[in-house]
CSV table of C-alpha atoms in Angstrom, one decimal:
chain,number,residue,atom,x,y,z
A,1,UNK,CA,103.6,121.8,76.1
A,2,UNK,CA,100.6,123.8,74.5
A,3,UNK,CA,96.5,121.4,75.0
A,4,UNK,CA,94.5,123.6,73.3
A,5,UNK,CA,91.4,124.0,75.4
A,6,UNK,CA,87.8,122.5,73.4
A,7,UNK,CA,84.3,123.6,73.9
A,8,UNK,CA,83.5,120.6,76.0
A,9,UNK,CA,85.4,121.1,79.9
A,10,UNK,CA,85.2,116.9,79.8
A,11,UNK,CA,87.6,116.4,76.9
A,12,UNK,CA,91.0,115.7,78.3
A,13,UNK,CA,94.5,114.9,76.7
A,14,UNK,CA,94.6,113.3,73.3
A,15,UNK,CA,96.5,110.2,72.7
A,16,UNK,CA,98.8,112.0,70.5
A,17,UNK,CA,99.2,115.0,73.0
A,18,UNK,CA,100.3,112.0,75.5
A,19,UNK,CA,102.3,110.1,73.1
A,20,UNK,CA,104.2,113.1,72.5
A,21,UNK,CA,104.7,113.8,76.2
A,22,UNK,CA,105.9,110.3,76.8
A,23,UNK,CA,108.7,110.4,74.2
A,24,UNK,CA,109.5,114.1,75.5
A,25,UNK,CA,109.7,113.9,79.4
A,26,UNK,CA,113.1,112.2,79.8
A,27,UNK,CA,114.7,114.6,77.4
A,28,UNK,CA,113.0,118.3,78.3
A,29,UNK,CA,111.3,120.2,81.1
A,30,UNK,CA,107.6,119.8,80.3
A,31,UNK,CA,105.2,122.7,81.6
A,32,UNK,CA,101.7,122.0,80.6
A,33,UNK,CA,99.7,124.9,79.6
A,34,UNK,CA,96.2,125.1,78.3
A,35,UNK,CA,95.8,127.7,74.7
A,36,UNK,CA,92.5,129.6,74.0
A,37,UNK,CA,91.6,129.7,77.9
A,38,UNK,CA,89.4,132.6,76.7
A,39,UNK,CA,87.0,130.4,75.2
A,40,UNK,CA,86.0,128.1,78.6
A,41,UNK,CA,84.0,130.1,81.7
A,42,UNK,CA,86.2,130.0,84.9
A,43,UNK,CA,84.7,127.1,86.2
A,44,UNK,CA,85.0,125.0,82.6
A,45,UNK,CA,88.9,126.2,83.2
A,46,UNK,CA,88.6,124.5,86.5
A,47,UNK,CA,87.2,121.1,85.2
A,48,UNK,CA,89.5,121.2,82.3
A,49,UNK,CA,93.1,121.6,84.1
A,50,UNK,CA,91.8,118.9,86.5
A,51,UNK,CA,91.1,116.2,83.7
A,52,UNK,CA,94.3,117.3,82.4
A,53,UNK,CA,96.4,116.9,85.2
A,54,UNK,CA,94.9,113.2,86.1
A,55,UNK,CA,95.7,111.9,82.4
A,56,UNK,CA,99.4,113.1,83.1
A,57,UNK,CA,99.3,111.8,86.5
A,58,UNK,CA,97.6,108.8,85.2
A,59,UNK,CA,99.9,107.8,82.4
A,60,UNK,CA,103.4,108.8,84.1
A,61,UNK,CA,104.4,111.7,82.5
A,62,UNK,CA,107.1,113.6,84.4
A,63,UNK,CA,106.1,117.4,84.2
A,64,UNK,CA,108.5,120.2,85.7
A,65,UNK,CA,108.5,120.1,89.7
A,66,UNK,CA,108.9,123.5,91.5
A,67,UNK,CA,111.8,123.0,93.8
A,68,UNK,CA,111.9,124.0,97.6
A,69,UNK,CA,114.9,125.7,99.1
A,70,UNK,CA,115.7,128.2,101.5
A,71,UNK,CA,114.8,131.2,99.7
A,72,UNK,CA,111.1,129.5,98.5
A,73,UNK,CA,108.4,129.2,100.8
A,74,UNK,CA,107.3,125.7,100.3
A,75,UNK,CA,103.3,127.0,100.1
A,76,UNK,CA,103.9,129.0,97.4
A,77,UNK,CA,105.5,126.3,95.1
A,78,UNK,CA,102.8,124.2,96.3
A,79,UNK,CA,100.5,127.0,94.7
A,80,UNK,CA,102.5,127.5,91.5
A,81,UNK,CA,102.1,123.5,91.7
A,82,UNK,CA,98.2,123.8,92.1
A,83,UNK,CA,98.3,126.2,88.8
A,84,UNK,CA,99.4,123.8,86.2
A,85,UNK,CA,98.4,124.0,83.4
A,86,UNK,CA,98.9,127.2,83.4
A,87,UNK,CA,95.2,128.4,80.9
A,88,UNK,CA,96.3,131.3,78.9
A,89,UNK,CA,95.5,134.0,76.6
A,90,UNK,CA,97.2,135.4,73.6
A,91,UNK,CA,96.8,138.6,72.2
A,92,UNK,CA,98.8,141.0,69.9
A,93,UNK,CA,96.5,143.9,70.4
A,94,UNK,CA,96.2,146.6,72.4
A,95,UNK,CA,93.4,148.2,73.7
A,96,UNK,CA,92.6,151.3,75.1
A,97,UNK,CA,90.1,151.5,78.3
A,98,UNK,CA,89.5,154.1,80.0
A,99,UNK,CA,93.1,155.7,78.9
A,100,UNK,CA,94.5,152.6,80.0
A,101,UNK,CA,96.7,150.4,77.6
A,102,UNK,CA,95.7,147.3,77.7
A,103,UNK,CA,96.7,143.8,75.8
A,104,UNK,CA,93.7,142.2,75.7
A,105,UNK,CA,90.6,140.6,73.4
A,106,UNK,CA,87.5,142.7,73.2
A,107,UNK,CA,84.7,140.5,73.4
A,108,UNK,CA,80.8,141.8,73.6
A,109,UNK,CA,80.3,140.4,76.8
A,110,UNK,CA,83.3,141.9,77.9
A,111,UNK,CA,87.6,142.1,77.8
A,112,UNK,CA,89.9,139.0,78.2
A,113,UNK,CA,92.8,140.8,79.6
A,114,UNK,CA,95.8,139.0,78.7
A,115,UNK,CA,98.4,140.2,82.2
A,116,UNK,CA,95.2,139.9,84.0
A,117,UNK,CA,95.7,136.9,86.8
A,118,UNK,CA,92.0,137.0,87.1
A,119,UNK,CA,91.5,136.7,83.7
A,120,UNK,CA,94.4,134.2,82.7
A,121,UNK,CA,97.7,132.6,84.3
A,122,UNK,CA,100.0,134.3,81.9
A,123,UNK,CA,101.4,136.1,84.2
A,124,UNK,CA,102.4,133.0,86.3
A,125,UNK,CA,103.6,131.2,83.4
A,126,UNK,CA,106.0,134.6,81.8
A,127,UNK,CA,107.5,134.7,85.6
A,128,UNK,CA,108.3,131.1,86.0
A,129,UNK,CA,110.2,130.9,82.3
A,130,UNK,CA,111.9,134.7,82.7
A,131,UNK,CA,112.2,135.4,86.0
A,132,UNK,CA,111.9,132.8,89.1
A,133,UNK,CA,112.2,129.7,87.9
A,134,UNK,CA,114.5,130.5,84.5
A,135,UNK,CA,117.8,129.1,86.2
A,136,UNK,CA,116.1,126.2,87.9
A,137,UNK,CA,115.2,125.3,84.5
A,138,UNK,CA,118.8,125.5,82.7
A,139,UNK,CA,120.1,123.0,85.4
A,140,UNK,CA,117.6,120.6,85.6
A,141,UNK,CA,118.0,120.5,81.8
A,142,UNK,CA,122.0,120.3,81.8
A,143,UNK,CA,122.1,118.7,85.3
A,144,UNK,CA,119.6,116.1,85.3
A,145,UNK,CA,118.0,115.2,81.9
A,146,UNK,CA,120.7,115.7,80.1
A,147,UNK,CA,123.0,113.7,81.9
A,148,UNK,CA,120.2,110.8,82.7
A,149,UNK,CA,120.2,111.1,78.4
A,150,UNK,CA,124.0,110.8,78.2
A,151,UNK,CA,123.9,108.0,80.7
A,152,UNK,CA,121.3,105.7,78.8
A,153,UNK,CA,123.2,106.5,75.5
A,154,UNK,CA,126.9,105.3,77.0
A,155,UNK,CA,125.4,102.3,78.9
A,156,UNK,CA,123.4,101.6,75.3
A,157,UNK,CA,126.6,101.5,73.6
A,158,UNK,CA,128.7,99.5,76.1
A,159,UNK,CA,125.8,96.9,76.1
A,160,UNK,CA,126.4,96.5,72.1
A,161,UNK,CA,130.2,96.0,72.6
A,162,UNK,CA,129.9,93.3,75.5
A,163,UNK,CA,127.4,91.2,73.7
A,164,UNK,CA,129.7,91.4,70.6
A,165,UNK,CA,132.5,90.3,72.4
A,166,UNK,CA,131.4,88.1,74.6
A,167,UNK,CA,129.8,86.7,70.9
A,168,UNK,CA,133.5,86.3,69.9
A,169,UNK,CA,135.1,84.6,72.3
A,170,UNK,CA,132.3,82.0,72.7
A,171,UNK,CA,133.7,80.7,68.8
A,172,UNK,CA,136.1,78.3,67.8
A,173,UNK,CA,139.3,80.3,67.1
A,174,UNK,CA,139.2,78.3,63.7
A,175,UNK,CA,136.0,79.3,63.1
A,176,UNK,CA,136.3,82.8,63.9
A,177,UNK,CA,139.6,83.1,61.6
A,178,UNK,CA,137.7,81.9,58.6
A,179,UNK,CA,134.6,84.7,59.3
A,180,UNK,CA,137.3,87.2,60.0
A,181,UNK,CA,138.7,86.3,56.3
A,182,UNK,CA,135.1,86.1,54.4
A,183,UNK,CA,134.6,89.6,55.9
A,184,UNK,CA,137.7,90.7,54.4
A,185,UNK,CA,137.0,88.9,51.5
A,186,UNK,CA,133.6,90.3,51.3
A,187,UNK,CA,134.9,94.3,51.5
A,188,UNK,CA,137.8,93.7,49.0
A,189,UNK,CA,135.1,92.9,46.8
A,190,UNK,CA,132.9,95.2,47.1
A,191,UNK,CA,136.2,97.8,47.3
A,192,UNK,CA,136.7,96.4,43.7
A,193,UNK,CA,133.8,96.7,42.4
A,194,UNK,CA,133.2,100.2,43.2
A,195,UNK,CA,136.6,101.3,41.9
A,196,UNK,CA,136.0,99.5,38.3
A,197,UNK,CA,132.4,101.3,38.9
A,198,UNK,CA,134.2,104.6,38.9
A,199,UNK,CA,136.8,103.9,35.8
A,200,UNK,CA,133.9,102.7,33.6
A,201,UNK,CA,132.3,106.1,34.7
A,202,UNK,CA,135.4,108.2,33.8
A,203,UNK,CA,135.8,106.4,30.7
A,204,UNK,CA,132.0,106.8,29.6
A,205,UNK,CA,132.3,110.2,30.4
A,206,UNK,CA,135.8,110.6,28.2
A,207,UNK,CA,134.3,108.9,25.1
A,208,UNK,CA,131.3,110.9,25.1
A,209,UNK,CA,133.2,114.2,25.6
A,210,UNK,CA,135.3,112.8,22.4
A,211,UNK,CA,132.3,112.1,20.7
A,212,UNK,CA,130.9,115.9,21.6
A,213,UNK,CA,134.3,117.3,19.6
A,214,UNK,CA,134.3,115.1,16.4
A,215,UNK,CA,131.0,116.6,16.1
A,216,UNK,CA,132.2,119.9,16.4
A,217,UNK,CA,134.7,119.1,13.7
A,218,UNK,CA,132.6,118.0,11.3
A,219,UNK,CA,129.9,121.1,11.9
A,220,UNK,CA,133.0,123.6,11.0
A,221,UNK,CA,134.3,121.5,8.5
């Protein structure tokens, strides 16, 4: 989820940024990252991805956890952790310093180097989605969210039946005999209408067709 960083370090989320998040966390991964980190100093950036994180933390937005195992150290998740959002640059240019290739934006105070981790946390962010975490994130999806998702849906649905049922069988069987038969009643009717809705159509449509030839008849004639 792209915040697009603003001149002033103190602005935060907006309420549509954590509206959005709200109605996206139980169905996605969410990483946070912050766009145009080029346009805040480093310790703006600093300020900014704090008052970030505390409006998530703040308003209970579930945000992608870096999981522990075996083959993780747990301080470097914690690090990756102590990243987020992940402030990044974008570029589709290339420079060329000192017979160096660079993607970058040339600036007059200097170069925003986009694969630069002192510059941005591109690099972090293009690792964790392609390389280290990329798996992680296919299983929590399928796995977890996913399945949570399918969960609430079948539980929804079972909910529905059990009221209308339990709706039923608190009626008088006489009573529910004589709903049963308006509701038949009711779509016969309605099955009627639309089938003398169709004829009239067809037979409109036949008489004008007719109508079309005499003419013809009576221009050749």
């Amino acid at each position: 989820f792209i915040v697009v960083s603003t001149s002033s370090p103190l602005d935060t989320l907006k309420p549509l940024d954590i509206e959005f998040m709200k109605q996206l966390h139980e169905k996605v991964n969410i990483v946070p990252v912050i766009g145009k980190a080029d346009t805040l100093t480093p310790e703006e950036c600093v300020e900014f991805k704090a008052n970030v994180m505390k409006e998530i933390e703040n308003n209970d937005i579930k945000i992608y956890q870096f999981p522990v195992d075996e083959f993780d150290e747990e301080e470097e998740a914690q690090d990756l952790q102590a990243q987020l959002p992940f402030a990044v640059v974008g570029s589709n240019t290339m420079l060329d310093i000192n017979g160096k290739k660079l993607r970058g934006r040339m600036y007059p105070w200097g170069i925003a180097e986009v694969e630069n981790p002192d510059h941005c946390d591109f690099i972090f962010l293009r690792n964790l989605l392609i390389r280290t975490h990329m798996q992680d994130l296919k299983d929590v999806t399928n796995n977890v969210l996913y399945e949570n998702f399918r969960c609430n849906k079948l539980a929804a649905v079972t909910s529905v039946s059990l009221d209308s049922k339990l709706a039923s069988s608190n009626r008088n069987p006489l009573a529910q005999f004589e709903i049963e038969k308006k509701e038949h009643q009711e779509r016969l009717k309605n099955m009627k209408a639309g089938m003398e809705k169709v004829m009239e159509e067809k037979v409109k449509e036949k008489m004008t067709k007719m109508d079309e030839q005499k003419n013809e008849l009576k221009v050749e004639a």
